[in-house]
CSV table of C-alpha atoms in Angstrom, one decimal:
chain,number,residue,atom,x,y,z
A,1,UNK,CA,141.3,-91.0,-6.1
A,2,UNK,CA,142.5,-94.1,-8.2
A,3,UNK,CA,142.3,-91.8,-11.3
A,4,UNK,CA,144.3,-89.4,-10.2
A,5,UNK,CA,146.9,-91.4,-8.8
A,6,UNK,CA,146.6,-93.5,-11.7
A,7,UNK,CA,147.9,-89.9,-13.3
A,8,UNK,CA,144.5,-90.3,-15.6
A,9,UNK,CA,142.9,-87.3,-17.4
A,10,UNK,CA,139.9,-88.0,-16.0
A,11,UNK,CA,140.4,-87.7,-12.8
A,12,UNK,CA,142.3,-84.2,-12.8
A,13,UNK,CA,139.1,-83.1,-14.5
A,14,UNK,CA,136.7,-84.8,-12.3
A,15,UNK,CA,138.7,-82.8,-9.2
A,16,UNK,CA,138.5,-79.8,-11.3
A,17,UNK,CA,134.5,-79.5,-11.8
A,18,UNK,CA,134.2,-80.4,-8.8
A,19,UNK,CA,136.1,-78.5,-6.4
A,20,UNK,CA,137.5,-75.9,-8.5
A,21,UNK,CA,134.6,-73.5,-6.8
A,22,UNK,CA,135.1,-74.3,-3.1
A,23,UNK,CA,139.3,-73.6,-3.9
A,24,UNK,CA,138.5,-70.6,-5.6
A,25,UNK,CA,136.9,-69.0,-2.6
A,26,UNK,CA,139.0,-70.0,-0.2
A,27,UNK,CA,141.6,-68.8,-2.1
A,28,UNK,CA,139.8,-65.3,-2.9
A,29,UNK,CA,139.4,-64.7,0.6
A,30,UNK,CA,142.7,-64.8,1.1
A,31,UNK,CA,143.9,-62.7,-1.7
A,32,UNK,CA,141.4,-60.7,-2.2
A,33,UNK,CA,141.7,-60.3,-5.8
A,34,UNK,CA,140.7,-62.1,-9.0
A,35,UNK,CA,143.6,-61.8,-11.0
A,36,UNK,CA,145.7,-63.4,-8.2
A,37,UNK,CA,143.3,-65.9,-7.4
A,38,UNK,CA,143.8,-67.7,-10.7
A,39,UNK,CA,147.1,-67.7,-10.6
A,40,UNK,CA,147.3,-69.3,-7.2
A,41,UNK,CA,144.3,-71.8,-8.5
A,42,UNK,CA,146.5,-72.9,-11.5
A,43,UNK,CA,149.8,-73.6,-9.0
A,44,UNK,CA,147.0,-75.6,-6.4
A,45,UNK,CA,146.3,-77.9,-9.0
A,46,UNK,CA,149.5,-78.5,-10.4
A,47,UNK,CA,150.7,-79.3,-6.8
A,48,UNK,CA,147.4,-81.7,-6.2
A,49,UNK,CA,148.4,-83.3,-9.3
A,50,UNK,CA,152.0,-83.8,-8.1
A,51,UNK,CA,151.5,-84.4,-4.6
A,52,UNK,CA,148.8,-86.9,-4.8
A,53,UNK,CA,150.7,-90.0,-3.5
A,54,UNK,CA,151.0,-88.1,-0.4
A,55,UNK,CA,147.4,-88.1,0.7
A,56,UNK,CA,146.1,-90.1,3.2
A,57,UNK,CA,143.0,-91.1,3.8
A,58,UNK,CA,143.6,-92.0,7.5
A,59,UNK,CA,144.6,-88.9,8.3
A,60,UNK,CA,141.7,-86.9,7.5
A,61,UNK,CA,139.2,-86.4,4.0
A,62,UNK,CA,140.3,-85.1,0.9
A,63,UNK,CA,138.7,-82.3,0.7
A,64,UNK,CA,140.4,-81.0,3.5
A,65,UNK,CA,143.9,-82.0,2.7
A,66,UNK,CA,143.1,-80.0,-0.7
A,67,UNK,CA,141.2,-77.1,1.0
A,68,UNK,CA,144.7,-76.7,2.8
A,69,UNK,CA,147.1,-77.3,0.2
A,70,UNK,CA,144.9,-74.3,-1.2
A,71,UNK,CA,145.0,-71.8,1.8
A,72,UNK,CA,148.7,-72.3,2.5
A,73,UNK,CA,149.6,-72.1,-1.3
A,74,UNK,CA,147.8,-68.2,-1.0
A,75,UNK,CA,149.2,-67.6,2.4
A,76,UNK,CA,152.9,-68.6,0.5
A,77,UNK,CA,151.9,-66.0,-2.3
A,78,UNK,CA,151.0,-63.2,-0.3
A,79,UNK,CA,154.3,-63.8,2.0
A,80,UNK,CA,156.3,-64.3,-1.1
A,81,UNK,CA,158.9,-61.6,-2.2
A,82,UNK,CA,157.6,-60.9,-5.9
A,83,UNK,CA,154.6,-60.1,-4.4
A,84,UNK,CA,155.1,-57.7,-2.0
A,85,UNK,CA,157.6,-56.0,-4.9
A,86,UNK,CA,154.4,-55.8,-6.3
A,87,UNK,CA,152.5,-54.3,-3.7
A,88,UNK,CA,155.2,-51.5,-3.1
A,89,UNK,CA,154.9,-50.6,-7.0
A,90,UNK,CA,151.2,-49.7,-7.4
A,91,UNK,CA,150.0,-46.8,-7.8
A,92,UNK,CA,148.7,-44.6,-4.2
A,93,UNK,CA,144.9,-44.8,-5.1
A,94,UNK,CA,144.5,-48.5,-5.6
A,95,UNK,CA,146.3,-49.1,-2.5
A,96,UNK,CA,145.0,-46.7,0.2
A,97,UNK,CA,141.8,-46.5,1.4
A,98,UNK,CA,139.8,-43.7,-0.4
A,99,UNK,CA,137.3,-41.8,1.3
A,100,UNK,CA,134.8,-41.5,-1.2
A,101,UNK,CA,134.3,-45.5,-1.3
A,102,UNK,CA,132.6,-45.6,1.7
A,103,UNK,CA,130.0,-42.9,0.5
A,104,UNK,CA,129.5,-44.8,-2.6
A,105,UNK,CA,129.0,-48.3,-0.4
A,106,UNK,CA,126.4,-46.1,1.6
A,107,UNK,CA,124.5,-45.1,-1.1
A,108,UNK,CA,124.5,-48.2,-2.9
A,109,UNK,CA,123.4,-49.8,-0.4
A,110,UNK,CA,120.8,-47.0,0.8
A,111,UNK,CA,118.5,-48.0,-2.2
A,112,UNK,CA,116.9,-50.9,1.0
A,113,UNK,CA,117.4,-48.6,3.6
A,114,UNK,CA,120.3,-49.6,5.3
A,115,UNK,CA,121.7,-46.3,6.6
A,116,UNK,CA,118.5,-45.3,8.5
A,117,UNK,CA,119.2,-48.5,10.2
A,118,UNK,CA,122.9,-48.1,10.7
A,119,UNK,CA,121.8,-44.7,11.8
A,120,UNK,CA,119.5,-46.0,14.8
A,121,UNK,CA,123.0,-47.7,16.5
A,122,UNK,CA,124.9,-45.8,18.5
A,123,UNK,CA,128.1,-43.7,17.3
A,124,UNK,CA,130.9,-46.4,18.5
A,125,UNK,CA,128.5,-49.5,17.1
A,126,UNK,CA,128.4,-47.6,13.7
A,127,UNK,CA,132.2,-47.0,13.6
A,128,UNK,CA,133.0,-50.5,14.3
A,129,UNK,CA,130.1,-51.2,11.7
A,130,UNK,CA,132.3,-49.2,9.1
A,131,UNK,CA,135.5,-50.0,10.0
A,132,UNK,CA,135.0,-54.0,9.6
A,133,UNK,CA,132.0,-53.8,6.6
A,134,UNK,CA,133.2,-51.2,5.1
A,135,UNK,CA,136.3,-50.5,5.1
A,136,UNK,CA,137.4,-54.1,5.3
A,137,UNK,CA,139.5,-53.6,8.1
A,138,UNK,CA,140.1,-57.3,10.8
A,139,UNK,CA,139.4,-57.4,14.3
A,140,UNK,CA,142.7,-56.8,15.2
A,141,UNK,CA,143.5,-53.6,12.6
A,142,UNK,CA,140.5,-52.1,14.0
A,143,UNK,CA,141.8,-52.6,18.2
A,144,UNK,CA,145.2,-50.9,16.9
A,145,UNK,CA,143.1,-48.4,14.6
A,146,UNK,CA,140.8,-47.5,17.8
A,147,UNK,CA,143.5,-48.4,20.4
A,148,UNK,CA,141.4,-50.5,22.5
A,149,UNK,CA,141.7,-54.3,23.8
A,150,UNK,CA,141.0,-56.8,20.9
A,151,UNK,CA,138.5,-58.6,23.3
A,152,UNK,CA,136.3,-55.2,23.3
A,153,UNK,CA,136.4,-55.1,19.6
A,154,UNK,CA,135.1,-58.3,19.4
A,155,UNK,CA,132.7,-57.9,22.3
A,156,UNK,CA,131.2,-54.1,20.6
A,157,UNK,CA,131.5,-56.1,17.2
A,158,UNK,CA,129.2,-58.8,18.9
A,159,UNK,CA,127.0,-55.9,20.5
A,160,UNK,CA,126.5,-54.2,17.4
A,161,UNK,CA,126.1,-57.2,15.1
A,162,UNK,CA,122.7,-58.2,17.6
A,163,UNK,CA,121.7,-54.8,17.9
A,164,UNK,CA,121.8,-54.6,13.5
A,165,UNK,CA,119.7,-57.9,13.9
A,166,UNK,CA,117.1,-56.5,16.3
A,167,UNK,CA,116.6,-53.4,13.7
A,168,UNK,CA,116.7,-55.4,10.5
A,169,UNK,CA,113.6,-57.5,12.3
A,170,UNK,CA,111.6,-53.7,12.6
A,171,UNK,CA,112.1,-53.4,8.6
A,172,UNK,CA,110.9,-57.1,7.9
């Protein structure tokens, strides 16, 4: 901390090595892709680096004053103009959901097994199963997707996620 408000080297890469990894995924997550990941991780640092004087240690670690200074700089991004401009201007297939992913998911992931488990949960677990695993769709996309309450999504989601548990412990 004394380095870096210091404005020392050191202590910019010190912060670097080591939480460059934990920002990263947070930051990922959010995003969901690489390329705009390090961008975002570039402007994080810079604004570590400039807003340093404003931590303080009383009011909670460092780790989560950065790990938030992260997740609002990606939330920023995604909200920001340039990037929905962006957004609107790629092309139809690497925007929409295609189809033929979720075969190639199954199938990859068939080499263990997997679908003669999924295939063992009833019809509505193994749609809620698809929808959130692999189709990436939230909690909330999948109650407007489905039109039912969110509180049943989560409850089935729950449901399913236990029964999946109970099965994988037959294949073990």
């Amino acid at each position: 901390m004394v380095l870096l408000k210091e404005k020392n080297e050191n202590g910019f890469h010190y912060l670097y090595d080591h939480y460059s990894g934990a920002l990263y995924g947070v930051i990922l997550r959010i995003v969901q892709s690489k390329e705009y990941t390090e961008e975002i991780i570039q402007d994080v640092f810079v604004k570590i680096w400039n807003s340093i004087h404003q931590y303080d240690a009383s009011k909670g670690r460092f780790y989560t004053w950065i790990i938030n200074i992260a997740r609002n700089t990606a939330i920023d991004y995604l909200k920001s103009k340039g990037f929905q401009n962006e957004l609107k201007n790629q092309p139809l297939p690497d925007f929409v959901y295609n189809s033929t992913e979720l075969s190639t998911h199954n199938t990859t992931s068939d080499y263990i097994g997997f679908n003669n488990v999924l295939e063992r949960l009833e019809t509505d677990k193994q749609e809620l199963i698809d929808l959130a695993y692999y189709q990436g769709y939230t909690q909330n996309e999948i109650s407007e997707k489905l039109k039912i309450p969110l509180g049943t999504v989560k409850t089935k989601m729950r449901n399913a996620l236990m029964k999946l548990k109970d099965l994988l412990k037959d294949y073990q």
